[in-house]
Structures are given as structure tokens and as C-alpha cells.
CSV table of C-alpha atoms and ligand atoms in Angstrom, one decimal:
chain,number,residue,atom,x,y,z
A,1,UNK,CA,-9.3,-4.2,15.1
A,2,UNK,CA,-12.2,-6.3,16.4
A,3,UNK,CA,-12.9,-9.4,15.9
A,4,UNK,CA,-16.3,-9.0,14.5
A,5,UNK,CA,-14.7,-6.9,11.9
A,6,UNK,CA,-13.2,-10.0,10.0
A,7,UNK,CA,-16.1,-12.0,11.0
A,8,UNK,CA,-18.2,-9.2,8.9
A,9,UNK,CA,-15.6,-9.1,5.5
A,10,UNK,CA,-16.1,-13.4,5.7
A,11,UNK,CA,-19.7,-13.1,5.7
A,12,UNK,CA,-19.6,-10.9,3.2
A,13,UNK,CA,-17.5,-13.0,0.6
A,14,UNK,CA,-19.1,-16.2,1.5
A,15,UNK,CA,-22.4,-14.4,0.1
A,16,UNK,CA,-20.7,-13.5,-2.8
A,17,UNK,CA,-19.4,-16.7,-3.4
A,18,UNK,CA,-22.4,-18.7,-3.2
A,19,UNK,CA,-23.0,-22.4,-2.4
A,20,UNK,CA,-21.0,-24.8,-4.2
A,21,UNK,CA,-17.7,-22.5,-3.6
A,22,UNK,CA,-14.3,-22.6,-1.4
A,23,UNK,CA,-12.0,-20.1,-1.2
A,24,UNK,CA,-8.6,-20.9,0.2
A,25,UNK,CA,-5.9,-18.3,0.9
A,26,UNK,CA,-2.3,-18.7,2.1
A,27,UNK,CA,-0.5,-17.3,4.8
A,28,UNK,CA,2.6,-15.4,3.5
A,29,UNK,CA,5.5,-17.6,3.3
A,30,UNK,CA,8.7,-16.4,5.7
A,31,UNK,CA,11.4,-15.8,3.7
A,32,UNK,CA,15.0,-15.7,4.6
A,33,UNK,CA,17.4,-12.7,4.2
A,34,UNK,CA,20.5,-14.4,5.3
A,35,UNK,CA,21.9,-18.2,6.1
A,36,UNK,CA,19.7,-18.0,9.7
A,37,UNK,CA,18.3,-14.9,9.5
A,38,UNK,CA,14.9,-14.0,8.3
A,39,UNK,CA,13.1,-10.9,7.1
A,40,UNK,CA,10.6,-9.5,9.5
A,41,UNK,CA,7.5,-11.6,9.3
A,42,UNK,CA,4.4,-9.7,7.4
A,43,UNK,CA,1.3,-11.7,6.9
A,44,UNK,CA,-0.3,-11.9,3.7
A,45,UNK,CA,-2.8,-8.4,2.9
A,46,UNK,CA,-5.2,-11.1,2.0
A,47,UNK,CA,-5.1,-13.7,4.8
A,48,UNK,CA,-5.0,-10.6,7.2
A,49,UNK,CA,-8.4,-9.1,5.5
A,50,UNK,CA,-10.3,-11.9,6.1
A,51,UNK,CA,-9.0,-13.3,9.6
A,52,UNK,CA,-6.3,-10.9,11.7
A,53,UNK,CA,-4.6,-14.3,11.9
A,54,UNK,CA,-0.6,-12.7,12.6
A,55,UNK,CA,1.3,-16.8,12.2
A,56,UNK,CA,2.7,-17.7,8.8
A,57,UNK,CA,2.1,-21.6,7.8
A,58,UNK,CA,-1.7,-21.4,8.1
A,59,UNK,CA,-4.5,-21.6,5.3
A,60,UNK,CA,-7.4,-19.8,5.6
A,61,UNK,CA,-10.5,-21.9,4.1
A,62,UNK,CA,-14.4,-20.5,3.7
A,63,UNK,CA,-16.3,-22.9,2.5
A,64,UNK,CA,-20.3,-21.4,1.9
A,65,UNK,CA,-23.5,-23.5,3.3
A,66,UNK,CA,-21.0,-26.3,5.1
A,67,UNK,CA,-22.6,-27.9,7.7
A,68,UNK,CA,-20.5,-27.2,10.4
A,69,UNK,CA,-17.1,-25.0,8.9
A,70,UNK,CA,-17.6,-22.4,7.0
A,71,UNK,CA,-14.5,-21.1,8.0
A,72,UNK,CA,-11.8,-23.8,8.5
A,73,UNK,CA,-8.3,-22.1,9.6
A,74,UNK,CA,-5.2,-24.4,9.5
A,75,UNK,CA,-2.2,-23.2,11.7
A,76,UNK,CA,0.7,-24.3,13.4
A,77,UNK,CA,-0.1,-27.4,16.0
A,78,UNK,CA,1.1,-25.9,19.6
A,79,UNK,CA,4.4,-26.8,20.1
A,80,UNK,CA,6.0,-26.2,23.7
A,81,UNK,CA,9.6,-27.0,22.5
A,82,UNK,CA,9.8,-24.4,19.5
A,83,UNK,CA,7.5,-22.0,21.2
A,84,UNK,CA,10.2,-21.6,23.3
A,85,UNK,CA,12.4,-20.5,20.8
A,86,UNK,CA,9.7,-18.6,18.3
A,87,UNK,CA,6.9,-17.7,20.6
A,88,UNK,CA,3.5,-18.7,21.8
A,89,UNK,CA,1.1,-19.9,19.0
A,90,UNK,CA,-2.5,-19.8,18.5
A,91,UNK,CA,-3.0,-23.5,18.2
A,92,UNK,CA,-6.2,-24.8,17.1
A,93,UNK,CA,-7.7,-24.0,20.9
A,94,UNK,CA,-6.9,-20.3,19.3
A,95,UNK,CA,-7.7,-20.5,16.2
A,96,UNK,CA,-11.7,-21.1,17.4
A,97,UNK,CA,-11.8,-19.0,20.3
A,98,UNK,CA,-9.3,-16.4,19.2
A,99,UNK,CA,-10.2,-15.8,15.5
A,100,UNK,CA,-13.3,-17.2,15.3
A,101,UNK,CA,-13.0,-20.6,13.4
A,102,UNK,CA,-15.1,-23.1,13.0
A,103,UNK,CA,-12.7,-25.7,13.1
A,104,UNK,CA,-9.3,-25.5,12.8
A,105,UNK,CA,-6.6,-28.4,11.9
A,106,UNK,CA,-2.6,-28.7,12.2
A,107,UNK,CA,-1.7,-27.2,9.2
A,108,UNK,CA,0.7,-30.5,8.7
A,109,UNK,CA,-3.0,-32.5,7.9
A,110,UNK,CA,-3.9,-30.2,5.2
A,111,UNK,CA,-2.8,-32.8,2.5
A,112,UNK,CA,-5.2,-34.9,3.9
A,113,UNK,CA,-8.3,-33.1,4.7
A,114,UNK,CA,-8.5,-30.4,2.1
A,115,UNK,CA,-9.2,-32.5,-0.7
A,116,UNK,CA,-12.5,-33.8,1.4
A,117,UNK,CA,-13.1,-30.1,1.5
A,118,UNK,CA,-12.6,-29.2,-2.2
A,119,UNK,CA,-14.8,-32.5,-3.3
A,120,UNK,CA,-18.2,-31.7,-3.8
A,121,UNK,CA,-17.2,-27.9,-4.9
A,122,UNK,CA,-18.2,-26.5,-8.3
A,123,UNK,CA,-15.7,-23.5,-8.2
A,124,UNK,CA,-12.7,-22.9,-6.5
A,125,UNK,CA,-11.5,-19.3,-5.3
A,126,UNK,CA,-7.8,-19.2,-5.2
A,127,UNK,CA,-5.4,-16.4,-6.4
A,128,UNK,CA,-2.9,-18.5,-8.4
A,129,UNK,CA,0.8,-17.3,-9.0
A,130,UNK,CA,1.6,-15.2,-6.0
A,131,UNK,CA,3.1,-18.9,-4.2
A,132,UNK,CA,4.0,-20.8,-7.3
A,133,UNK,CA,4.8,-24.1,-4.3
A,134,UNK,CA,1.1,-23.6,-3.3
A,135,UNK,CA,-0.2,-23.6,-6.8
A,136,UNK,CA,1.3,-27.2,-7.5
A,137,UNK,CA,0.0,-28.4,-4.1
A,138,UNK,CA,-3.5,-27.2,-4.9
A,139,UNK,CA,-3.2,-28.6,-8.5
A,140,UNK,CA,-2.3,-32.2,-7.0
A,141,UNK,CA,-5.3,-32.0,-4.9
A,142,UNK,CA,-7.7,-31.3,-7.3
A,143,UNK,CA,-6.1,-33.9,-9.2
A,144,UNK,CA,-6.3,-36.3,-6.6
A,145,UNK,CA,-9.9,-36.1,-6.4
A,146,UNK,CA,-10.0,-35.8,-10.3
A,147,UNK,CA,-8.4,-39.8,-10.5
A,148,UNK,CA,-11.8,-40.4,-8.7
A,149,UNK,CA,-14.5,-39.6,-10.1
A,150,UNK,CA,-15.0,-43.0,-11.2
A,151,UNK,CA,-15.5,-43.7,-8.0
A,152,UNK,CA,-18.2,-41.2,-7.4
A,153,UNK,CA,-16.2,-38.0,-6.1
A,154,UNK,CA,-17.0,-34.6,-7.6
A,155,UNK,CA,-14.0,-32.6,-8.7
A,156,UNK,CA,-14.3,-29.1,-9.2
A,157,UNK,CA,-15.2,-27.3,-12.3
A,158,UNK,CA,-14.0,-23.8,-12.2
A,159,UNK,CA,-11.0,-21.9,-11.0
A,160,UNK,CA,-12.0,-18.4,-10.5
A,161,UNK,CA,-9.5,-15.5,-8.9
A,162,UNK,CA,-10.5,-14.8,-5.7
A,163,UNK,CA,-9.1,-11.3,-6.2
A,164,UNK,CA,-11.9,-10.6,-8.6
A,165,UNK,CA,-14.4,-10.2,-5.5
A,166,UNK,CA,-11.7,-9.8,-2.5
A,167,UNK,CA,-10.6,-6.9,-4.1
A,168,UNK,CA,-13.3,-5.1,-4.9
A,169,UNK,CA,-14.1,-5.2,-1.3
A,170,UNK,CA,-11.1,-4.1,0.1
A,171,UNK,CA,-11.2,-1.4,-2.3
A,172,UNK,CA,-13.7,0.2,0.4
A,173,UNK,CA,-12.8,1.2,3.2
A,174,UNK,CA,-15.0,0.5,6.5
A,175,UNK,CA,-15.5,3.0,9.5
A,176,UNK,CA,-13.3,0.7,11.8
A,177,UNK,CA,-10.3,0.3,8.5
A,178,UNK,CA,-10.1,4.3,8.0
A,179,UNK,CA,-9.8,4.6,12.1
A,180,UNK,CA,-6.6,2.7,11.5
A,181,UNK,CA,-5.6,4.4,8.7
A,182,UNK,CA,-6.3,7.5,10.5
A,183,UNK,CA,-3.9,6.8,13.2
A,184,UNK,CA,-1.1,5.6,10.7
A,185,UNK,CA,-1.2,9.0,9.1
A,186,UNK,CA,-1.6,10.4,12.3
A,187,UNK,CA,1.9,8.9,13.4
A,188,UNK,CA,3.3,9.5,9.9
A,189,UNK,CA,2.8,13.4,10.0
A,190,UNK,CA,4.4,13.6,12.9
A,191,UNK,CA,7.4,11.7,11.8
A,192,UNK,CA,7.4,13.9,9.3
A,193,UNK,CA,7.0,17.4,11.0
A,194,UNK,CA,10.1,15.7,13.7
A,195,UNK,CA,12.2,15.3,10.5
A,196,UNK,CA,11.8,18.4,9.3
A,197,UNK,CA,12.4,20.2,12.5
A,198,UNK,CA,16.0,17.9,13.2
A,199,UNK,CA,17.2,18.8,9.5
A,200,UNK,CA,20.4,20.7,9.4
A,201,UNK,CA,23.3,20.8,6.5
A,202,UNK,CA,26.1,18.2,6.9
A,203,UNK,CA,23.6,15.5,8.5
A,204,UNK,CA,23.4,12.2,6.7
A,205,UNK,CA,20.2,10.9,4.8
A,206,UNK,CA,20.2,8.2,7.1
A,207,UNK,CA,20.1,10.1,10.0
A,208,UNK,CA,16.9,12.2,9.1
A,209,UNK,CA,16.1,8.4,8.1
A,210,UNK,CA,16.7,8.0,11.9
A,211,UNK,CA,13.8,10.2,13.5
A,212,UNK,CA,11.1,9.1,11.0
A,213,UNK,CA,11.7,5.5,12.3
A,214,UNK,CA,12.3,6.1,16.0
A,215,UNK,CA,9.1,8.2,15.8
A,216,UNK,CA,7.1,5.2,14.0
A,217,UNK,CA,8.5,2.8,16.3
A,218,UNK,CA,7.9,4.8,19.5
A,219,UNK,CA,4.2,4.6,18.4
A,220,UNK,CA,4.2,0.5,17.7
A,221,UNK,CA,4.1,1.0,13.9
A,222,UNK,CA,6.5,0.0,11.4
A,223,UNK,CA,7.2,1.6,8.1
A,224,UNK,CA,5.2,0.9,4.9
A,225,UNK,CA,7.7,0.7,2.4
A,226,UNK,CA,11.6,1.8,2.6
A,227,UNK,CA,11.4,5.5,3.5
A,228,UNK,CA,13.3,7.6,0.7
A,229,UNK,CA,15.5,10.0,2.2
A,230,UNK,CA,17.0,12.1,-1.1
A,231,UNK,CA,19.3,15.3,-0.9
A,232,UNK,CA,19.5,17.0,-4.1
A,233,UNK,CA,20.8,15.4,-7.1
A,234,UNK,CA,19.2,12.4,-4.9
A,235,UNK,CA,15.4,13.7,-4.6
A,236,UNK,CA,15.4,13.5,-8.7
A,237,UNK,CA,15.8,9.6,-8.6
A,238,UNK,CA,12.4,7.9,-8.2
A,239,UNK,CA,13.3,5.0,-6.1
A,240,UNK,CA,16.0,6.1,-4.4
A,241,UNK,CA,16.6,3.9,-0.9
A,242,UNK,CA,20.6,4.3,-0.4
A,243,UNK,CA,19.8,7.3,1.9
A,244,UNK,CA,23.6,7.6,2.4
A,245,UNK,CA,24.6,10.7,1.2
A,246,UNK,CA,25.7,13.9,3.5
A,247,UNK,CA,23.3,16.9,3.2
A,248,UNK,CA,24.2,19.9,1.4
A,249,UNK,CA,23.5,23.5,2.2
A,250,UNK,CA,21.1,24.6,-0.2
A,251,UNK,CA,19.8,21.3,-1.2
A,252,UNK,CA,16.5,20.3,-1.2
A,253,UNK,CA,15.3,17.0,0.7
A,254,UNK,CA,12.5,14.8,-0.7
A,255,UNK,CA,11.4,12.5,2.3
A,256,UNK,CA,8.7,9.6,1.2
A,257,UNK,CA,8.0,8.1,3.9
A,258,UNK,CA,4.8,5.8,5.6
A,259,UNK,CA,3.7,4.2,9.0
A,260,UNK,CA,2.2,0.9,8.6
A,261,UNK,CA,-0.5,0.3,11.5
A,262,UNK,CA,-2.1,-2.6,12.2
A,263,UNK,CA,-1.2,-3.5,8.3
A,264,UNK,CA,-2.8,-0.5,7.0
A,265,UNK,CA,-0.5,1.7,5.1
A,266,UNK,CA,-0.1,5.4,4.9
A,267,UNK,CA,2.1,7.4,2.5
A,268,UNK,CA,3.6,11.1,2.7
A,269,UNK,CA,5.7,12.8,0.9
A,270,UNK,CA,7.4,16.6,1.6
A,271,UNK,CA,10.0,18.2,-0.1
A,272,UNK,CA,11.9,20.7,2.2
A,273,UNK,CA,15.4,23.1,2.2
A,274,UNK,CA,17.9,21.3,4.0
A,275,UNK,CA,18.7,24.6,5.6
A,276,UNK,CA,15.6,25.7,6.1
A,277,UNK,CA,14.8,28.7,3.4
A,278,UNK,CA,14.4,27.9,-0.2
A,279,UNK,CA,15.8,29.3,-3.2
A,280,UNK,CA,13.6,31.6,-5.3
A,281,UNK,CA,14.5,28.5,-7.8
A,282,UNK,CA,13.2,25.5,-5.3
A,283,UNK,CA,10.3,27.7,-4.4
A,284,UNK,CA,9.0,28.3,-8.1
A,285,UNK,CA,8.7,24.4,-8.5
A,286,UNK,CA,7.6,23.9,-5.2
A,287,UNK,CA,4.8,26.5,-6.0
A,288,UNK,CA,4.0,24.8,-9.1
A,289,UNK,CA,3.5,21.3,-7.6
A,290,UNK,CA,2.0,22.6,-4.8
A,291,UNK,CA,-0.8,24.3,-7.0
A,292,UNK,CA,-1.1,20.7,-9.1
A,293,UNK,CA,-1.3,19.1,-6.4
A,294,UNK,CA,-4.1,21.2,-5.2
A,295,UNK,CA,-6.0,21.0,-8.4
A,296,UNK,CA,-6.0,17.5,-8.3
A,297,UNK,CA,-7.0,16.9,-5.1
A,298,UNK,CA,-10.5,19.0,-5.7
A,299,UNK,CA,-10.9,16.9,-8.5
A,300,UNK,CA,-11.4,14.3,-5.5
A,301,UNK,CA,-15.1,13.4,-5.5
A,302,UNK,CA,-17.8,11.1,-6.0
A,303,UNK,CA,-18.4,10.8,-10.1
A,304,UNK,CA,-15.3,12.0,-11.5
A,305,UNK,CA,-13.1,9.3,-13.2
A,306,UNK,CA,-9.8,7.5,-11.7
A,307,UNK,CA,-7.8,10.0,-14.2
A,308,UNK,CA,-9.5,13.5,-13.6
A,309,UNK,CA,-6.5,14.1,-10.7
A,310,UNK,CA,-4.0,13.1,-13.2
A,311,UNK,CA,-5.0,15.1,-16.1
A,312,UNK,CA,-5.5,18.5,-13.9
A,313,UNK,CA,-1.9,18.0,-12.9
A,314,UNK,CA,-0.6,17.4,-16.7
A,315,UNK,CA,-2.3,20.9,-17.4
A,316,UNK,CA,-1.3,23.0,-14.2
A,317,UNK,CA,2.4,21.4,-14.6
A,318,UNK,CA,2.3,22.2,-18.7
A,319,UNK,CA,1.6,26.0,-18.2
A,320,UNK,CA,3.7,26.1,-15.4
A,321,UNK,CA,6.3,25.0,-17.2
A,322,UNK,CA,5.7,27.2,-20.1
A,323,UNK,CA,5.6,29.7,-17.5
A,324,UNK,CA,9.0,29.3,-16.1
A,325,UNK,CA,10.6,28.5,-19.3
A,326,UNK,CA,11.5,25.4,-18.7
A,327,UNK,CA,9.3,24.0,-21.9
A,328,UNK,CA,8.4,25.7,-25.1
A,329,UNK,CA,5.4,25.6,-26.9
A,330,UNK,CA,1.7,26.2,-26.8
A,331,UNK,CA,0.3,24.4,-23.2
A,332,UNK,CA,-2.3,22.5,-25.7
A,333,UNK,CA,0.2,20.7,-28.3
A,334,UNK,CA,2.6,20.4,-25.7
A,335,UNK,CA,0.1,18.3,-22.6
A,336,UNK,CA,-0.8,16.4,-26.6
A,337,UNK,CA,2.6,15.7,-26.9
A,338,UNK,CA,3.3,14.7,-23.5
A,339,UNK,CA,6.2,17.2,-23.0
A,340,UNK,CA,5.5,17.3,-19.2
A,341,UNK,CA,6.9,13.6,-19.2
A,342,UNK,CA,10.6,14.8,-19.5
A,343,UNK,CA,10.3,16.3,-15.8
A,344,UNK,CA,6.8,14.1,-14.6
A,345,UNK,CA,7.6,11.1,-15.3
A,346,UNK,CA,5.0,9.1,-12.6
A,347,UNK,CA,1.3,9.2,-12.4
A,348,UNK,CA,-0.4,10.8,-9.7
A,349,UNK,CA,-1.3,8.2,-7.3
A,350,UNK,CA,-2.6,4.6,-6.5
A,351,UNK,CA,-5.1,3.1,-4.2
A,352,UNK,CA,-4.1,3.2,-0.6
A,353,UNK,CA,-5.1,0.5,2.1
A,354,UNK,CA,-3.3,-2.5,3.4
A,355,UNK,CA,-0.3,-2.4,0.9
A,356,UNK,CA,0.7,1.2,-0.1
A,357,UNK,CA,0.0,0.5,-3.7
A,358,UNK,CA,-3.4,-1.3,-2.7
A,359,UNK,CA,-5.6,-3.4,-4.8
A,360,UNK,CA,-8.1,-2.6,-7.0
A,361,UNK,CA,-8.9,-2.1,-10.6
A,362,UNK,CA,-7.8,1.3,-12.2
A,363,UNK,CA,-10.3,0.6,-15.3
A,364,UNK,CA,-13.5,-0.9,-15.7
A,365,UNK,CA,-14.6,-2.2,-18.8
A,366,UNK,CA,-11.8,-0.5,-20.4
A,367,UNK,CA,-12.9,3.0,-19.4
A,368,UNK,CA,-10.8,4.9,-16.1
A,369,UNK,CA,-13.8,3.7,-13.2
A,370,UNK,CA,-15.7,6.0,-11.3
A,371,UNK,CA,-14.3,7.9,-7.8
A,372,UNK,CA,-16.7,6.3,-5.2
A,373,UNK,CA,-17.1,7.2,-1.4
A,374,UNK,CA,-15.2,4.7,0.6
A,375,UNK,CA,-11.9,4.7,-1.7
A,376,UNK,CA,-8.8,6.1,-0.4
A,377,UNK,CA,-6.0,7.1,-3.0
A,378,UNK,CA,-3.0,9.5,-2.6
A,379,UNK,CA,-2.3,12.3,-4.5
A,380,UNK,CA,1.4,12.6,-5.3
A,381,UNK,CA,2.7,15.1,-8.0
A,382,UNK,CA,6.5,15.7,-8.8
A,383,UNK,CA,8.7,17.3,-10.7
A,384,UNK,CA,12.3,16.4,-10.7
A,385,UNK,CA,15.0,18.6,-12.9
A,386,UNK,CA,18.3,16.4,-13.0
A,387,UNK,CA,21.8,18.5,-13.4
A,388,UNK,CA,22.8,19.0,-17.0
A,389,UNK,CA,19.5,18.8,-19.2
A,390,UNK,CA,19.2,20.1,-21.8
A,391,UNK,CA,18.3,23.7,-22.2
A,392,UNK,CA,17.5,23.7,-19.0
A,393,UNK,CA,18.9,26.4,-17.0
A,394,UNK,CA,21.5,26.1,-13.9
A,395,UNK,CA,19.4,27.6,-11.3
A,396,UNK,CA,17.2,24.7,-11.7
A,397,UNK,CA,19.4,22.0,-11.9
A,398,UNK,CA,18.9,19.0,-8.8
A,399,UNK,CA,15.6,20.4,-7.9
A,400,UNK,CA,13.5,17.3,-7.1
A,401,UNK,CA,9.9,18.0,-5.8
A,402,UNK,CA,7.0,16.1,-4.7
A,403,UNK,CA,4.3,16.1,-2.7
A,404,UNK,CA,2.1,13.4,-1.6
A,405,UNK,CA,-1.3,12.8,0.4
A,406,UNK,CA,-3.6,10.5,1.2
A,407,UNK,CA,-7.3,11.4,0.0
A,408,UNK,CA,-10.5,9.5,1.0
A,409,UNK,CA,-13.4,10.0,-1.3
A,410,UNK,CA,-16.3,11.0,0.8
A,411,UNK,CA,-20.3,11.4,-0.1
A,412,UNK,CA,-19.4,15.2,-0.6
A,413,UNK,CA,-15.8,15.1,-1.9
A,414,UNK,CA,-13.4,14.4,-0.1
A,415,UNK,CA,-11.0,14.1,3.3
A,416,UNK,CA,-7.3,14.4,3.5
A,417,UNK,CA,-6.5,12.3,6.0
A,418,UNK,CA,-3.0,13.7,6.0
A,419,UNK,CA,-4.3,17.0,5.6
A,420,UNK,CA,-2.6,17.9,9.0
A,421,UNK,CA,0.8,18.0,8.1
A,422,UNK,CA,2.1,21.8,6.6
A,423,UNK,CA,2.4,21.8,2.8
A,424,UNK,CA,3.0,25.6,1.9
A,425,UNK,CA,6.4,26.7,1.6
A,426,UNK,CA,5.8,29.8,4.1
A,427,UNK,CA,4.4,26.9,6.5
A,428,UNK,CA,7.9,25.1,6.1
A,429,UNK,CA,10.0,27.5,6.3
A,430,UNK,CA,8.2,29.0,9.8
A,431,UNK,CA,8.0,25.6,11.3
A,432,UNK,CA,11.8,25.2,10.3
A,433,UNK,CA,12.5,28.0,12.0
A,434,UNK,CA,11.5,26.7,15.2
A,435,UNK,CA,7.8,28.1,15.2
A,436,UNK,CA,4.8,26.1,15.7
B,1,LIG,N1,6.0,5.5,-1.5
B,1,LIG,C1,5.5,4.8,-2.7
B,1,LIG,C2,4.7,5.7,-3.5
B,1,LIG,O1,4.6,6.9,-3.2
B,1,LIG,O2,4.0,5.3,-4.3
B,2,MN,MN1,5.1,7.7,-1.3
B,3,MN,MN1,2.5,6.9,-3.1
């Protein structure tokens, strides 16, 4: 992504923000996994909106109207000696010329010079509680400056979220973010469609696992989230990550799974026969939340409300359900009741962007807020029918279902973005097969 693209979103908030205002925001800390070893670095969505800035210890400051630094960045001083072991750093040489500061300080001075930048500010934007260690550091700051007023300094007034206006803007999506996210569902589907092809009974989960990472890694992404790879019994459990188990002729397999790009996430799911042909059982449901899923995406467009998706899959699932005999009742008392909840028991998507379930607000005012162009959601409906329920028939015992797109909201309705990738079961089953 350019640079001029982050130089755009800072402009943006600084007008927002007003004169009299800093915002400060954190790189994400690095966290260890084991004794020496640490997790895979992954900067903060935040810091990364605002500057591209890849290092962890830095602190991204905007400061509106300053006379010279606007944008302060503090990062890591260069350091020959450990760059050696970890890497060439941006240093404050590349912090300017590379990400476009206006200054940029060791990040081991910011005790001293970022309480000379907070003086003189009326409000302070600052997302508290995601780095309880950074809180008390600000706090002491502010306090610092607070001890004196007496001798003329200003200390700030207000504390205000910074999310409250960060995001709302990342909430929309630009022409050079949905080019990304493009080409992170782009590489996902084709993950996807390799998985699908490799499938056969007595594999593991893990190895199916195994081409949707060599595929995203191949392509310089990474994944999103931890891919669920569930056979069976395992595609009814909504988190499951063990991917461990063998897989069984005549099982189902639910693969979620999501290339992150450049930060931006994307997020599939498909539901396929581990040997290729479903059941007339596995293709009832699949029918069923394939038509939900269908409904609720048209209901993708400028005007309609947040929940309009949700609630057309509540009523396509109800008399579907009815249908099939798998609930009793009339469709109308039943979707009152919430029956649907004993076999749907997640909502039908989030916000997408540079975390899988991005930010944004849901409701506005207390009311479900208004589908706008710019917005990308997914669209995920499942039904999952564990062994041994109830008066629920064998044939449709372990039959875990879901499918799940991304959906921008366009001026005119909408655009899958991961409307490439085959969703019917006549599709599967012929690209299982070895077609194309
Ligand atoms: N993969 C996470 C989700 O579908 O929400
Ligand atoms: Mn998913
Ligand atoms: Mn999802």
C-alpha cells in the first residue's frame, strides 16, 4: 500500500480531531509463546491504519496545528549490534523518509518528550485498556504535568476514545484497502478450491490444514485467524482448532479458513463430502443454508439495517426446518420463540477489514445502523446437528454446515468479493470429481 494512503487516513483524523488534540497509539506489544520464543510479530490494526509502520516498540503521535510535528513517530534507535540478530530497523532516518514523519525520536526518550507534547492539549485521544502497562505510563504523564500547573503548565482536560472516530473510518473501505482485500480473498479461494480437490477419506484434518497454508504462504500471506478443519462430529463445534482427527468416509468437512494480506483479512467458509458426493441427508442442509445464505446476502444493500441478513436467515432456516422435520410448529411462533437457536446458534456475520471481526459499531443510537457503501461484512449461516439430540433423526446426526462470504456494500447493492469460489453442491461435487 502507498504511502500517501496513510498520509490520507492521518489527514483525515487530525481534521476530526481539531486543534487543541493528540492522539497517541501504541505499537502492539511482542509477546512470548515460550521461555525464548516469541509469537509471530503482528502490528497493532490501529498503528498499522494510520502509518504501515511493521516494528513493535514505537508510538505513533498526531498532534493537530503543531508547528513543526504533526505526526511524531517513536521507534526503535538503530542499533547495528541487535540488528544483527533481529533485523534492519527503520531508525529515525526511516521513520521521516520511510513513513513520512515529521519528527521521529528513540522510543527510549518518550518519558521525556511526550509530556512536552501532551502539555498545552485540551483532549487526549488514546484507546485505554487494550495495554493496561501503557495506560499507567500515560496516566503518570498526564500526572506529571498535572503537579505543574502551578507553575504555568496546561494539563489536559478530556480523555476521549480514539476508537470513537478511528473506527468509524476504518469501517469504510478505500479503493486502495478493497484492492487488498481483493487479493486476500483472491488467494483464499484458491486455498480453498486446492483443499477441496486434495480431500480424500482417511487424511488427517491437519493435512487438508496443510494445502490451505502452503497455498497462503506460496502467495506471501498468512492466515487470518486459526483455520478450522472439522470432519463430522467435528464441523458441529464452533471453535474447533484441534484439526487432528482422521477423515471419515461419508463425513462432511467444514473448512473456515482466511488469508491475511498486507493486514487485511478475508474469511471463507465451505462445507464439503469428504469423499466427494453428499448424502441426500448432507445435501438437504446444505440446500437449506445455501438458500439462507442467498437470502441474506440480497438483503446486502445501501438502506437496509445491520440485521436485515440475519433475520432473512432466521426465517429461510425456520421453514426449512419445519420442512424437514427437524422442528415442529408454525414458522411464525417458532422464529418468536427462537427455536432455530437449537441448531443456529451464531449470527450471521461481523464487519470484515484489518481484523476478521473488524471494528465498528453494530447499533447506533440503540437502533441496528444503516448498510452503507464502503462497508464490507461476511455472510456466514450454519446449521450444525450434533449426534444424539433429541428427536432428531439418525440420518441427520454430525451434519455440520456453513457457509461464509465476504460482501461489500456497493452504491447499487452489493459485491461478493469471494463470489468466485463454487458454493452449490452440484458445483462441489463436479469440481471434486476432478472437473473444472
Ligand atoms: N472465522 C471466524 C468467523 O467466521 O467469524
Ligand atoms: Mn470464518
Ligand atoms: Mn466470519
Amino acid at each position: 500500500m502507498k504511502m500517501s494512503e496513510f498520509a490520507r487516513r492521518r489527514r483525515q483524523l487530525i481534521r476530526m480531531m481539531g486543534n487543541g488534540s493528540i492522539a497517541i497509539v501504541p505499537a502492539a506489544p511482542e509477546r512470548l509463546r515460550n521461555r525464548d520464543v516469541e509469537y509471530p510479530y503482528r502490528q497493532d490494526s490501529d498503528l498499522h491504519y494510520l502509518t504501515g509502520f511493521p516494528e513493535p516498540e514505537a508510538v505513533a503521535v498526531l498532534v493537530p496545528g503543531h508547528r513543526h510535528s504533526e505526526f511524531v513517530l517513536f521507534c526503535r534507535a538503530l542499533d547495528p549490534e541487535r540488528e544483527a540478530w533481529t533485523g534492519p530497523r527503520a531508525g529515525q532516518k526511516g521513520a521521516v523518509d520511510g513513513f513520512g514523519a515529521d519528527d521521529s525520536f528513540p522510543i527510549t526518550d518518550l518519558d521525556d518528550i511526550l509530556p512536552g507534547l501532551l502539555e498545552g492539549c485540551e483532549r487526549v485521544f488514546y484507546t485505554m485498556g487494550r495495554d493496561p502497562e501503557f495506560d499507567r505510563r500515560l496516566i503518570a504523564w498526564v500526572n506529571r504535568i498535572r503537579e505543574n500547573t502551578r507553575s504555568g503548565s496546561r494539563s489536559p482536560a478530556e480523555f476521549i476514545s480514539l476508537d470513537l472516530l478511528l473506527h468509524e473510518m476504518r469501517l469504510f473501505k478505500s479503493a486502495a484497502e478493497l484492492r487488498v482485500m481483493r487479493a486476500a480473498a483472491r488467494i483464499t479461494m484458491e486455498a480453498h478450491r486446492r483443499a477441496m480437490r486434495r480431500c480424500r477419506p482417511g487424511m488427517g484434518e491437519y493435512e487438508v490444514e496443510a494445502e490451505l497454508l502452503y497455498h497462503f504462504r506460496r502467495h506471501g500471506a498468512d492466515v487470518a485467524y486459526p483455520p478450522i478443519v472439522g470432519g463430522g462430529a467435528n464441523g458441529c463445534v464452533l471453535h474447533y482448532v484441534r484439526n487432528d482427527a482422521p477423515l471419515q468416509d461419508g463425513d462432511l468437512l467444514l473448512i473456515d479458513a482466511g488469508a491475511e494480506l498486507e493486514c487485511y483479512a478475508s474469511d471463507i467458509t465451505r462445507t464439503f463430502p469428504v469423499n466427494g458426493r453428499f448424502t441426500p441427508a448432507q445435501r438437504a442442509i446444505y440446500d437449506l443454508v445455501l438458500k439462507a445464505q442467498e437470502a441474506a446476502i440480497a438483503k446486502v444493500r445501501p438502506g437496509n439495517h445491520w440485521n436485515d441478513p440475519h433475520q432473512a436467515v432466521v426465517r429461510v432456516f425456520t421453514e426449512g426446518l419445519v420442512r424437514l422435520g427437524l422442528l415442529k410448529g408454525r414458522p411464525a411462533q417458532l422464529i418468536k420463540d427462537g427455536a432455530y437457536r437449537r441448531f443456529y446458534m451464531h449470527r450471521t456475520g461481523h464487519w470484515l477489514g484489518l481484523d476478521v471481526h473488524d471494528v465498528g459499531d453494530y447499533k447506533v443510537d440503540g437502533k441496528w445502523r444503516l448498510l452503507e457503501p464502503g462497508m464490507v461484512l461476511t455472510v456466514e449461516p450454519g446449521l450444525y446437528i450434533p449426534a444424539g439430540g433429541k428427536g432428531v433423526a439418525r440420518k441427520w446426526w454430525n451434519i455440520g454446515v456453513r457457509i461464509e462470504d465476504d460482501v461489500r456494500v456497493t452504491p447499487e447493492g452489493r459485491e461478493v468479493l469471494t463470489g468466485g469460489l463454487i458454493r452449490s453442491a452440484d458445483a462441489i461435487e463436479a469440481w471434486m470429481a476432478g472437473g473444472d
